[in-house]
Structures are given as structure tokens and as C-alpha cells.
Coordinates of N, CA and C in Angstrom, one line a residue:
X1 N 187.0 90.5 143.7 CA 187.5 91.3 142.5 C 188.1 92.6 143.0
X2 N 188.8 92.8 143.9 CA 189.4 93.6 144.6 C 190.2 94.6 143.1
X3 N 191.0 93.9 142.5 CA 192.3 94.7 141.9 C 191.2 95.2 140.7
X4 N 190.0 95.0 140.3 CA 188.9 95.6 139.4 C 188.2 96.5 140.4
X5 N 187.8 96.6 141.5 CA 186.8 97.5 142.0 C 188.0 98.6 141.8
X6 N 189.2 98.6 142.4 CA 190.4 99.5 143.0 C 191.0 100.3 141.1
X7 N 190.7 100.0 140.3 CA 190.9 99.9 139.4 C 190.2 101.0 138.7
X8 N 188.7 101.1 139.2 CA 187.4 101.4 138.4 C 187.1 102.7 139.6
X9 N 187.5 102.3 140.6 CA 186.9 103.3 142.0 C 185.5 102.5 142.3
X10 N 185.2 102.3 143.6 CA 184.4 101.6 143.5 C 182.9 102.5 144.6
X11 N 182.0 102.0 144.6 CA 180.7 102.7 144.8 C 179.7 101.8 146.0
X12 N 178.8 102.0 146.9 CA 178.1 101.3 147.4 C 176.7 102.7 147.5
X13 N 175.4 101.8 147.8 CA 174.6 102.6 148.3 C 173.9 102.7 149.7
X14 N 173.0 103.0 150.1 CA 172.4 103.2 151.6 C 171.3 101.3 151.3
X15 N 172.0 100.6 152.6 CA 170.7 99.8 152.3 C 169.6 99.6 153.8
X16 N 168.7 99.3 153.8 CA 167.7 98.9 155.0 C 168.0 97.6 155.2
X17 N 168.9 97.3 156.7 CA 169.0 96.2 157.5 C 167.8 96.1 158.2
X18 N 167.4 94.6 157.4 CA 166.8 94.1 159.3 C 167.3 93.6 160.4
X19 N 166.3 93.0 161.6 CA 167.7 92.9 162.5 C 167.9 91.7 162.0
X20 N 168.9 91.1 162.8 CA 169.7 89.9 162.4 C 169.1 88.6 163.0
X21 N 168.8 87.3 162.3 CA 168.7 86.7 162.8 C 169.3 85.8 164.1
X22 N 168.0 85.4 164.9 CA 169.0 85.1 166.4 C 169.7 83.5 166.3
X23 N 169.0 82.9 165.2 CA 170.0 81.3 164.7 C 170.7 81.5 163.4
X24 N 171.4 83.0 163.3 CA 172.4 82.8 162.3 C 172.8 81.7 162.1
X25 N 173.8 81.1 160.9 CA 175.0 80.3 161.2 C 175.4 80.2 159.6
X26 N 176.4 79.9 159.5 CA 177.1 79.5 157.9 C 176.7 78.4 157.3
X27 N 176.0 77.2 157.7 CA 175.4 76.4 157.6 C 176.8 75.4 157.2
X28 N 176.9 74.7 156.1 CA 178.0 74.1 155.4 C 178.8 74.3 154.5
X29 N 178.8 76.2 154.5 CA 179.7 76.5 154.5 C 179.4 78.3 153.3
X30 N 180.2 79.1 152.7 CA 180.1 79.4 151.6 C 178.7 78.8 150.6
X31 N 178.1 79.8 150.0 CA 177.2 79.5 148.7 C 178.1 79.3 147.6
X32 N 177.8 79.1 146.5 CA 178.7 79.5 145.4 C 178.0 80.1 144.3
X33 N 178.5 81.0 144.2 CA 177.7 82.3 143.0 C 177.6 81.9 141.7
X34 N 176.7 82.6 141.3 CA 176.7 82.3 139.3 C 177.7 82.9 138.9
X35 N 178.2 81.8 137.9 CA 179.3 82.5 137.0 C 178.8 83.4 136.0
X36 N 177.5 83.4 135.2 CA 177.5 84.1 134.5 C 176.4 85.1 134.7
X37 N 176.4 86.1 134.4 CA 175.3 87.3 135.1 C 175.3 88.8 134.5
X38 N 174.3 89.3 134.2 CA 174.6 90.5 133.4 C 174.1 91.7 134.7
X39 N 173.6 92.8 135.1 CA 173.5 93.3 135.4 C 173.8 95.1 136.0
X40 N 174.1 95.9 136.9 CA 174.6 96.5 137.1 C 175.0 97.1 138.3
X41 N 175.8 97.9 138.4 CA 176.7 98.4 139.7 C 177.0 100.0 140.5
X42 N 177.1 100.5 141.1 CA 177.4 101.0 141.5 C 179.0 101.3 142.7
X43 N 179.8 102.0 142.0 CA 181.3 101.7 142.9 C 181.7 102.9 142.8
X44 N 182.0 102.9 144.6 CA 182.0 104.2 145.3 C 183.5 104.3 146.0
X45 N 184.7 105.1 145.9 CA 185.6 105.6 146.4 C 185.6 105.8 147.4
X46 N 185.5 105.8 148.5 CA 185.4 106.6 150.0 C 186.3 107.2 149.9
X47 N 187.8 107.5 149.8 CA 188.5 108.6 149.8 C 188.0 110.0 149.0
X48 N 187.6 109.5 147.7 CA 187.0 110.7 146.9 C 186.0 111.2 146.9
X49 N 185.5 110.3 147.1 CA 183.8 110.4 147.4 C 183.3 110.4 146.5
X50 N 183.6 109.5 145.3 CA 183.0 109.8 143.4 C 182.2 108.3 143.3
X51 N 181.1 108.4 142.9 CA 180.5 107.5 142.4 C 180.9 106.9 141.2
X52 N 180.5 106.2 140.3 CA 180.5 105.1 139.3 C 179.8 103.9 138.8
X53 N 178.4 104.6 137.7 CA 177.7 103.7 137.4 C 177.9 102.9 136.1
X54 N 177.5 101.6 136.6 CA 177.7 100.9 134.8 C 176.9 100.0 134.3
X55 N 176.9 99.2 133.7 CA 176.1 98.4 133.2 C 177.2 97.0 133.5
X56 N 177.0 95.8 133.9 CA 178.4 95.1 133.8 C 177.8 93.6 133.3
X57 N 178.6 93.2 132.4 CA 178.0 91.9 132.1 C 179.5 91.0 132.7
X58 N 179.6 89.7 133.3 CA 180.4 88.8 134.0 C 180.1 87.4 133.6
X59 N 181.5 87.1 133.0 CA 181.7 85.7 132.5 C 182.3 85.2 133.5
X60 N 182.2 84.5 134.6 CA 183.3 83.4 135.2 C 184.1 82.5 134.7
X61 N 183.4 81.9 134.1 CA 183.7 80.4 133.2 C 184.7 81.2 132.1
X62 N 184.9 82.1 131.5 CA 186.0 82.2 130.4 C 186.8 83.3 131.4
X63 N 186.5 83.9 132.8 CA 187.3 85.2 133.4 C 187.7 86.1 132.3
X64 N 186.3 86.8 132.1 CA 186.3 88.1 131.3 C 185.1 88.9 132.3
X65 N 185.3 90.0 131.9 CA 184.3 91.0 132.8 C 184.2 92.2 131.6
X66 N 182.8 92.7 131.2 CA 182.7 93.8 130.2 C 182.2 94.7 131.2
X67 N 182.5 96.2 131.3 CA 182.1 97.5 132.4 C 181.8 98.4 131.2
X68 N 180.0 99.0 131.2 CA 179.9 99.9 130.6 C 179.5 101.3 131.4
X69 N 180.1 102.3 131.1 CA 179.8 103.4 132.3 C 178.7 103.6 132.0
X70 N 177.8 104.1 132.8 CA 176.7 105.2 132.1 C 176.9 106.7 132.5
X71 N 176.2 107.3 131.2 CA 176.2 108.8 131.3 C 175.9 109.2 132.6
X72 N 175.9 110.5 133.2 CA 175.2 111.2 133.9 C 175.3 112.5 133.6
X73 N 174.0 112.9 134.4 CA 173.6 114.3 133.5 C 174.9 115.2 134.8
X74 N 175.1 116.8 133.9 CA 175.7 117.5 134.8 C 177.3 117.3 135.1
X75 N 177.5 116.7 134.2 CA 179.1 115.9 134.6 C 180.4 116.8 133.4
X76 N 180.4 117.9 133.2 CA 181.0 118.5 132.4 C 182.6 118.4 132.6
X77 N 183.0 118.2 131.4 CA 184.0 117.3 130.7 C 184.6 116.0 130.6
X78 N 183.5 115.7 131.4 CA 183.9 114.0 132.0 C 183.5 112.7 130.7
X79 N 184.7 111.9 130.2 CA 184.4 111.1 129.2 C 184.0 109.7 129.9
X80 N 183.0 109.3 129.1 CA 183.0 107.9 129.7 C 183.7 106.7 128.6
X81 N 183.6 105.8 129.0 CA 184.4 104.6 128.4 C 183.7 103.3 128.7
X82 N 184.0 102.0 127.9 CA 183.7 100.8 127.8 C 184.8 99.8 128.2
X83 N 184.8 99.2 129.4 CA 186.3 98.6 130.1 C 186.0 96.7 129.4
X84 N 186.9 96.6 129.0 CA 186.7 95.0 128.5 C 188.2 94.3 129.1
X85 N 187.3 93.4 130.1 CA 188.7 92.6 131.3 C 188.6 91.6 130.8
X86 N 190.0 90.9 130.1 CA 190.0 89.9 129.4 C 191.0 88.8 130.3
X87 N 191.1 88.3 131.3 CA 192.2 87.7 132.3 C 192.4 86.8 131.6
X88 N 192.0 85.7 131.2 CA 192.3 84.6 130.3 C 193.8 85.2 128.8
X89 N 193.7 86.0 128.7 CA 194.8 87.2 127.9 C 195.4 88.1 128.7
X90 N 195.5 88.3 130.2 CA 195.2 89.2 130.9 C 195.8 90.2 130.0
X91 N 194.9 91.4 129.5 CA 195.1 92.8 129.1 C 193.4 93.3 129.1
X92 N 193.3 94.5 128.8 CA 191.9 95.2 129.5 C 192.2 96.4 127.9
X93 N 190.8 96.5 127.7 CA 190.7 97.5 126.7 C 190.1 98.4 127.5
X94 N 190.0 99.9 127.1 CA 189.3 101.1 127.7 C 189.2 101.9 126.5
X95 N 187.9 101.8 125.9 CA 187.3 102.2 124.9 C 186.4 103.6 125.2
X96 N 186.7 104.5 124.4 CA 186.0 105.9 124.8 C 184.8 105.4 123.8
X97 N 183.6 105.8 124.8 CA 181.9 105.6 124.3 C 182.0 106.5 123.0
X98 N 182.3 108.0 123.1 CA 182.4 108.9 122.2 C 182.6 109.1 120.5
X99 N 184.1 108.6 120.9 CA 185.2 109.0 119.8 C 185.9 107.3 119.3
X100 N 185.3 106.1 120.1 CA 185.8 104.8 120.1 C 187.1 104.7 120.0
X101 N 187.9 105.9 120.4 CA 189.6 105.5 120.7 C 189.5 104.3 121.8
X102 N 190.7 103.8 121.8 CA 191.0 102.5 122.1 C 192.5 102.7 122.7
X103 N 192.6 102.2 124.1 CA 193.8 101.5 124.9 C 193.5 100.1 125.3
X104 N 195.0 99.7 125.3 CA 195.3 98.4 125.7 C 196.4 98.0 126.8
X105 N 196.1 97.7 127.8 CA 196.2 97.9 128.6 C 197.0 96.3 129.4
X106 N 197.9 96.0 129.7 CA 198.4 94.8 130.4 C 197.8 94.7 131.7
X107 N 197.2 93.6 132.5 CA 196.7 93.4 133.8 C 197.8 92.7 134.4
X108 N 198.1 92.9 136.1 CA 198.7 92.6 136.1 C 198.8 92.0 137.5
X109 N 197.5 91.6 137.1 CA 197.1 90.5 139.0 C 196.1 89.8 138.2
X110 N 195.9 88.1 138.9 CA 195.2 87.5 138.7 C 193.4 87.6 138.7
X111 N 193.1 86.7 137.3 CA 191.5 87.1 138.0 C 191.3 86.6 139.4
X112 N 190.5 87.2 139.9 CA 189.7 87.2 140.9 C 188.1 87.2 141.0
X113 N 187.3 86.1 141.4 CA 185.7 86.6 140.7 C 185.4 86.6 141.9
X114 N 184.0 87.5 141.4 CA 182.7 87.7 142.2 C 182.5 86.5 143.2
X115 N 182.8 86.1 144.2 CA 182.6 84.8 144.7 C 183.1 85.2 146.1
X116 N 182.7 84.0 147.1 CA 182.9 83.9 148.6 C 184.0 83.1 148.4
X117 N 185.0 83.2 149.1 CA 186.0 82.1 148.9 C 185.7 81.3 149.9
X118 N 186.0 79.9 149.7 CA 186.0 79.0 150.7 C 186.4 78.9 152.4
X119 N 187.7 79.6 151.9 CA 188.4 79.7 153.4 C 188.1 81.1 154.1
X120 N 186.8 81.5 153.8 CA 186.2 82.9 154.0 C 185.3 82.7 155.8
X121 N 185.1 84.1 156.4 CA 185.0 83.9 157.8 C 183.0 84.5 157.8
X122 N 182.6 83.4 158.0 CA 181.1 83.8 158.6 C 181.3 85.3 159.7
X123 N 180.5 85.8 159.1 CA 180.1 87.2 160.0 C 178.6 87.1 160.1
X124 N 177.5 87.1 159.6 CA 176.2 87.7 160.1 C 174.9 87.2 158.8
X125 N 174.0 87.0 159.3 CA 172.7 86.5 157.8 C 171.6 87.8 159.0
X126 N 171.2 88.0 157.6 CA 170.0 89.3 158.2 C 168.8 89.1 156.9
X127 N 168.1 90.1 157.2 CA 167.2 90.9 156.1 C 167.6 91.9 155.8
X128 N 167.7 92.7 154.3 CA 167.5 93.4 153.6 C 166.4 93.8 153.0
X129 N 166.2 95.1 153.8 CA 164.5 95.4 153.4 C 163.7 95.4 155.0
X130 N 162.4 95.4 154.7 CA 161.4 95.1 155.8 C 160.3 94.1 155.5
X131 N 159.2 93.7 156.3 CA 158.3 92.7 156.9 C 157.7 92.7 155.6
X132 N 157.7 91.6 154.8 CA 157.1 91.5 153.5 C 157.5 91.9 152.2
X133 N 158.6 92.8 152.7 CA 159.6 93.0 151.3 C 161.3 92.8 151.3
X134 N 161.4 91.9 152.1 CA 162.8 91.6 152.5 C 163.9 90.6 151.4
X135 N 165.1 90.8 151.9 CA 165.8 89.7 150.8 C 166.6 88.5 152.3
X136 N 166.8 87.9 152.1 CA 167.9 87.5 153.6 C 169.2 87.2 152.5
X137 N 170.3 87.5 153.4 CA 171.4 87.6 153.5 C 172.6 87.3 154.3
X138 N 173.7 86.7 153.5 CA 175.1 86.1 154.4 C 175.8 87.2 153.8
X139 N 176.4 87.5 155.4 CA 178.2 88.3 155.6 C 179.3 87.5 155.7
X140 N 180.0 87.7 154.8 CA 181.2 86.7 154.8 C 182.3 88.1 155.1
X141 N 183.8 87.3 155.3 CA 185.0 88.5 155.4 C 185.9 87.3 155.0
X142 N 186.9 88.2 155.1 CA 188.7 87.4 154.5 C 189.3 87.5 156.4
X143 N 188.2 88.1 157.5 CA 188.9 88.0 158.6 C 189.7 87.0 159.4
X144 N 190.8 86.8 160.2 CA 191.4 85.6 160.3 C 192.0 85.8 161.7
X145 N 192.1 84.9 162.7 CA 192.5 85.3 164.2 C 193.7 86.0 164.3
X146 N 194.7 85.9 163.1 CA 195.7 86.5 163.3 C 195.8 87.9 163.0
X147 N 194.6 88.1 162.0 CA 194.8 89.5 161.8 C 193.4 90.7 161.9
X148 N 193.2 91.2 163.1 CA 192.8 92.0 163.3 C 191.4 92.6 162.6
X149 N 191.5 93.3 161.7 CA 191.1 93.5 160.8 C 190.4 92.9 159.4
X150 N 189.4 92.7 158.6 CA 189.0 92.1 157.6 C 189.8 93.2 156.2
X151 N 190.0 92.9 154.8 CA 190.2 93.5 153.9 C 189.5 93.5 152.9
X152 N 188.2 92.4 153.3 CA 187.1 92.6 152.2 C 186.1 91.6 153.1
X153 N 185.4 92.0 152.7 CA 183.5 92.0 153.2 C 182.8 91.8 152.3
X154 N 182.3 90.4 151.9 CA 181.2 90.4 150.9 C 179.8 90.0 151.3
X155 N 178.8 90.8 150.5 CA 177.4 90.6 151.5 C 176.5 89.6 150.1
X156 N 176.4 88.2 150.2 CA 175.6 87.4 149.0 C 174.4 86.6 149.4
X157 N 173.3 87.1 148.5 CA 172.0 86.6 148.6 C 172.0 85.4 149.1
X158 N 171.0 85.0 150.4 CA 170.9 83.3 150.9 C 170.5 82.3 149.5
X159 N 169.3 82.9 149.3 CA 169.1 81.7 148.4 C 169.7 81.7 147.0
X160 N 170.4 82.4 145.8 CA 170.6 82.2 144.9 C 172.4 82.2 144.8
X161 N 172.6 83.2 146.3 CA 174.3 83.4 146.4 C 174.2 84.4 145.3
X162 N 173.4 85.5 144.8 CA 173.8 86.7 143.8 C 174.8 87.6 144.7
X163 N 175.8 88.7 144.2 CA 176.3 89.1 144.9 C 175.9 90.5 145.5
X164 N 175.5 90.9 146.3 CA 174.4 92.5 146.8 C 175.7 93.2 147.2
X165 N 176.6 93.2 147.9 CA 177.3 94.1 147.8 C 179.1 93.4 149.1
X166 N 180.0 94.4 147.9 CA 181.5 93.8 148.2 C 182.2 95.5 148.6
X167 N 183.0 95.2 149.8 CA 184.0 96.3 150.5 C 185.4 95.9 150.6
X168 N 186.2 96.6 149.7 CA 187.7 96.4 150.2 C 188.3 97.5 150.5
X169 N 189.3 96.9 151.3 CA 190.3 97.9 152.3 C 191.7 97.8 152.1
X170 N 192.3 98.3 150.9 CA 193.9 98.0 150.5 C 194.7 98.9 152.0
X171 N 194.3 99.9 152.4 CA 195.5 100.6 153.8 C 194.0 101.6 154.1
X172 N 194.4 102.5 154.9 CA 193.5 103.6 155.6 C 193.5 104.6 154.6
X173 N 193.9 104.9 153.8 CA 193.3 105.9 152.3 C 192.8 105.1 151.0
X174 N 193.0 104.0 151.1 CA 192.0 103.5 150.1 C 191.1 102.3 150.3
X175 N 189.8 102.8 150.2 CA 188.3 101.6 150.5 C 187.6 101.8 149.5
X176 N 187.1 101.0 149.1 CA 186.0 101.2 147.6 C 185.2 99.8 148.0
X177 N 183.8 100.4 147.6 CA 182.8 99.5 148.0 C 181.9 99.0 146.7
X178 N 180.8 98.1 146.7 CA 180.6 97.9 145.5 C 179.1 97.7 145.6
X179 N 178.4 98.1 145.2 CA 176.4 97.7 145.0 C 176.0 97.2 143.8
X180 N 175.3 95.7 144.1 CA 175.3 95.1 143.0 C 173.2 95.2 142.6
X181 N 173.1 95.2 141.3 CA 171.3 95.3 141.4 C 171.5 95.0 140.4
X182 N 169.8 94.5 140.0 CA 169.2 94.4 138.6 C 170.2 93.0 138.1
X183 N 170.4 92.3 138.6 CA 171.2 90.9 138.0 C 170.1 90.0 137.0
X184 N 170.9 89.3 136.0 CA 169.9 88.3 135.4 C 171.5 87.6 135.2
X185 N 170.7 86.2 135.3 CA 171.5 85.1 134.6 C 172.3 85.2 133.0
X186 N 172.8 84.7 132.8 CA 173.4 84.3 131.9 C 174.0 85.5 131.2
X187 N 174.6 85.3 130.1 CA 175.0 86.7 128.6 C 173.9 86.7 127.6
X188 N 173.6 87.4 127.7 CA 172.7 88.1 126.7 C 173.4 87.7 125.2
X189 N 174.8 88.9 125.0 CA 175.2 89.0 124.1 C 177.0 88.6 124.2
X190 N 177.5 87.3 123.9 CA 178.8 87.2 124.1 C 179.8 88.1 123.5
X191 N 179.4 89.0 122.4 CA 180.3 90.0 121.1 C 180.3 90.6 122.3
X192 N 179.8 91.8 123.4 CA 180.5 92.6 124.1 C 181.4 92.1 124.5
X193 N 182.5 91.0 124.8 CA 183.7 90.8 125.1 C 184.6 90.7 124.1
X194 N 183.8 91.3 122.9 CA 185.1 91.3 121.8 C 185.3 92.6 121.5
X195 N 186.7 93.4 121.7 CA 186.7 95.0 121.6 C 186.7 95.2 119.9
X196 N 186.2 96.5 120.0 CA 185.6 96.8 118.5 C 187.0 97.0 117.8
X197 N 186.8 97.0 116.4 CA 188.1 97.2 115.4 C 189.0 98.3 115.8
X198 N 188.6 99.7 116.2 CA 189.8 100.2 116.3 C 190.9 99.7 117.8
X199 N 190.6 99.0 118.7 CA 191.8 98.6 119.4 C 192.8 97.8 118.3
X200 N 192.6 97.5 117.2 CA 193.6 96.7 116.5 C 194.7 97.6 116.4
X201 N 194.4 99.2 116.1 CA 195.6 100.0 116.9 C 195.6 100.9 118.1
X202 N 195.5 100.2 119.2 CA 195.4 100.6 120.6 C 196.2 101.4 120.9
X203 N 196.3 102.6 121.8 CA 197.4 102.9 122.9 C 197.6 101.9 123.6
X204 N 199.1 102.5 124.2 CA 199.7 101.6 124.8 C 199.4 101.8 126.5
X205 N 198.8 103.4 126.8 CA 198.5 104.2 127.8 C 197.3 104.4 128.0
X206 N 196.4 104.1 129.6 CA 195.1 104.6 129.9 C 194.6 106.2 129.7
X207 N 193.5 106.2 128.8 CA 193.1 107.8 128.5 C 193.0 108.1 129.9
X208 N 192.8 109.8 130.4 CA 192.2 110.3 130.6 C 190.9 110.3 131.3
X209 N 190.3 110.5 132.2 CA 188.5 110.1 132.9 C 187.9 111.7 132.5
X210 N 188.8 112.9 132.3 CA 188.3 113.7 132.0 C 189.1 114.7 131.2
X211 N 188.2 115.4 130.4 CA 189.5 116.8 129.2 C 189.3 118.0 129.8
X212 N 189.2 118.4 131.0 CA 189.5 119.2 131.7 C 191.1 119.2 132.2

């Protein structure tokens, strides 16, 4: 989900590695993740150093994604908003929490989901956590012999394939990372992917993040 984290600014947090297992291996290959999942995120900037929390509910199966920010205390002037990614339409609403103004917004790169891609490069399975409270875990990358460097890093639970956390690298000023927690299966409520009545007269322009 690269052109959504780069989009949103993206967030990671501190986690406890264990060490790594000494019979790593990819096994047969990629997991394949749940398409549908509610939970939430943290996406962190590293050029700015701005955090970003939300609540995020993820459709695979229709490629929609609903982002709801949450408040935080101490954040004066800063507006939050409700992002509704509609790829299947590709256009994105950004609905102010507050005042429910409404932009509409054209996307204009393919979905992309939460997922390991196939032709993805084994890097590392560990623990997350310690001795009795651990998760185990696969490192995947987009790394390739020809090129140097990886441009995304995804880290996905062994046994369910949830996603714990995704790093992209568009050039050396922009990386945004991503912390995934608190996941449950399925949608709760499929109406959050429907934007509320006033987008029926949207801007045509993204608000503002702050009225300062």
C-alpha cells in the first residue's frame, strides 16, 4: 500500500525482537493475508517526524480502505478527517470529523493491498516479544539482485499472515513506515465505505491538515 501510507504520512512504533531463528526459511513461499480486517495503525514520517493514528477498517475483496484519524490531546489547530479509498472508483473522500465538509479527490495509482507479493524476497522469521509472550514472524522485501537496495519491507504474522508492520522507501527524503495492532477479522460495519451526504457536493481540492 505504498501510494496510501505516502499519502497519509506513515508511522511505526519501537518493537522487542527476539533473536532470530537458526532454521529460518520461507517455507513455500509468501503467506496470504486476510482480505478483510478492521483494526488500527500507526504511520510515521521519518522525514518529519509526525505521527498518525487511526482506526482503519480494509476491504480487499471490493479494494476499498476507510482511515479514521484519532484525536489527540494537545494538538492545537490541527483538524482531523475521515479518508474513504474507494479504488474500485478510484477517487478518495476526506471528510472533516468536525464540520463534515467533504473533498473528492481522484486517485491516481492502482490499488495496492496489504499483502506479501509473490515475487517478494525472504529476509528473516524471529520473535516478537519474549520467552512466553512472543508472536513469530516473516520479513519479506521487494529486494532483487539487481537492485541494491529494498523499497519496501513487510514484517507478517507466521501463523495467520496479519500484517505487524510495512516500510517504504520512495528516494532518501521520503520513508514512511507503518504499525499495524488490535486487528479483527472481517467488517463490522460495511456503511463506513459509504461517504456521508454532504460529499454529494464535494470539493474538488484536499482540505488543509491544519487552520493555522
Amino acid at each position: 500500500m505504498q501510494r496510501l501510507l505516502l499519502m497519509l504520512l506513515a508511522a511505526v512504533g519501537p518493537c522487542v525482537l527476539g533473536p532470530p531463528r537458526a532454521d529460518a526459511s520461507p517455507g513455500p513461499g509468501p503467506c496470504a493475508a486476510p482480505l478483510q480486517w478492521e483494526g488500527r495503525w500507526v504511520l510515521y514520517n521519518h522525514r518529519t517526524g509526525r505521527n498518525h493514528r487511526a482506526a482503519v477498517s480494509y476491504d480487499g475483496l471490493n479494494q476499498r480502505i476507510r482511515v479514521l484519524q484519532q484525536h489527540k490531546k494537545h494538538t492545537p489547530c490541527q483538524r482531523f478527517f475521515e479518508y474513504i479509498y474507494l479504488y474500485q472508483s478510484m477517487v478518495m473522500f476526506q471528510i472533516d470529523q468536525k464540520t463534515k465538509e467533504c473533498s473528492k479527490i481522484a486517485l491516481t495509482e492502482a490499488w495496492d493491498p496489504f499483502d506479501i507479493p509473490d515475487n517478494s524476497t525472504f529476509e528473516d522469521q524471529y520473535f516478537i516479544g519474549g520467552p512466553g509472550d512472543n508472536v513469530e514472524v516473516q520479513e519479506w522485501s521487494d529486494r532483487k539482485p539487481a537492485r541494491q537496495h529494498e523499497t519496501w519491507v513487510g514484517v507478517y504474522t507466521l501463523k495467520d499472515c496479519y500484517p505487524v508492520q510495512e516500510t517504504y522507501t520512495r528516494n532518501s527524503s521520503v520513508t514512511t513506515s507503518t504499525r499495524f495492532f488490535n486487528l479483527q477479522l472481517g467488517i463490522s460495519d460495511p456503511d463506513v465505505f459509504t461517504p456521508p451526504s454532504t460529499c454529494q457536493s464535494a470539493r474538488p481540492e484536499r482540505m488543509a491538515e491544519s487552520d493555522c
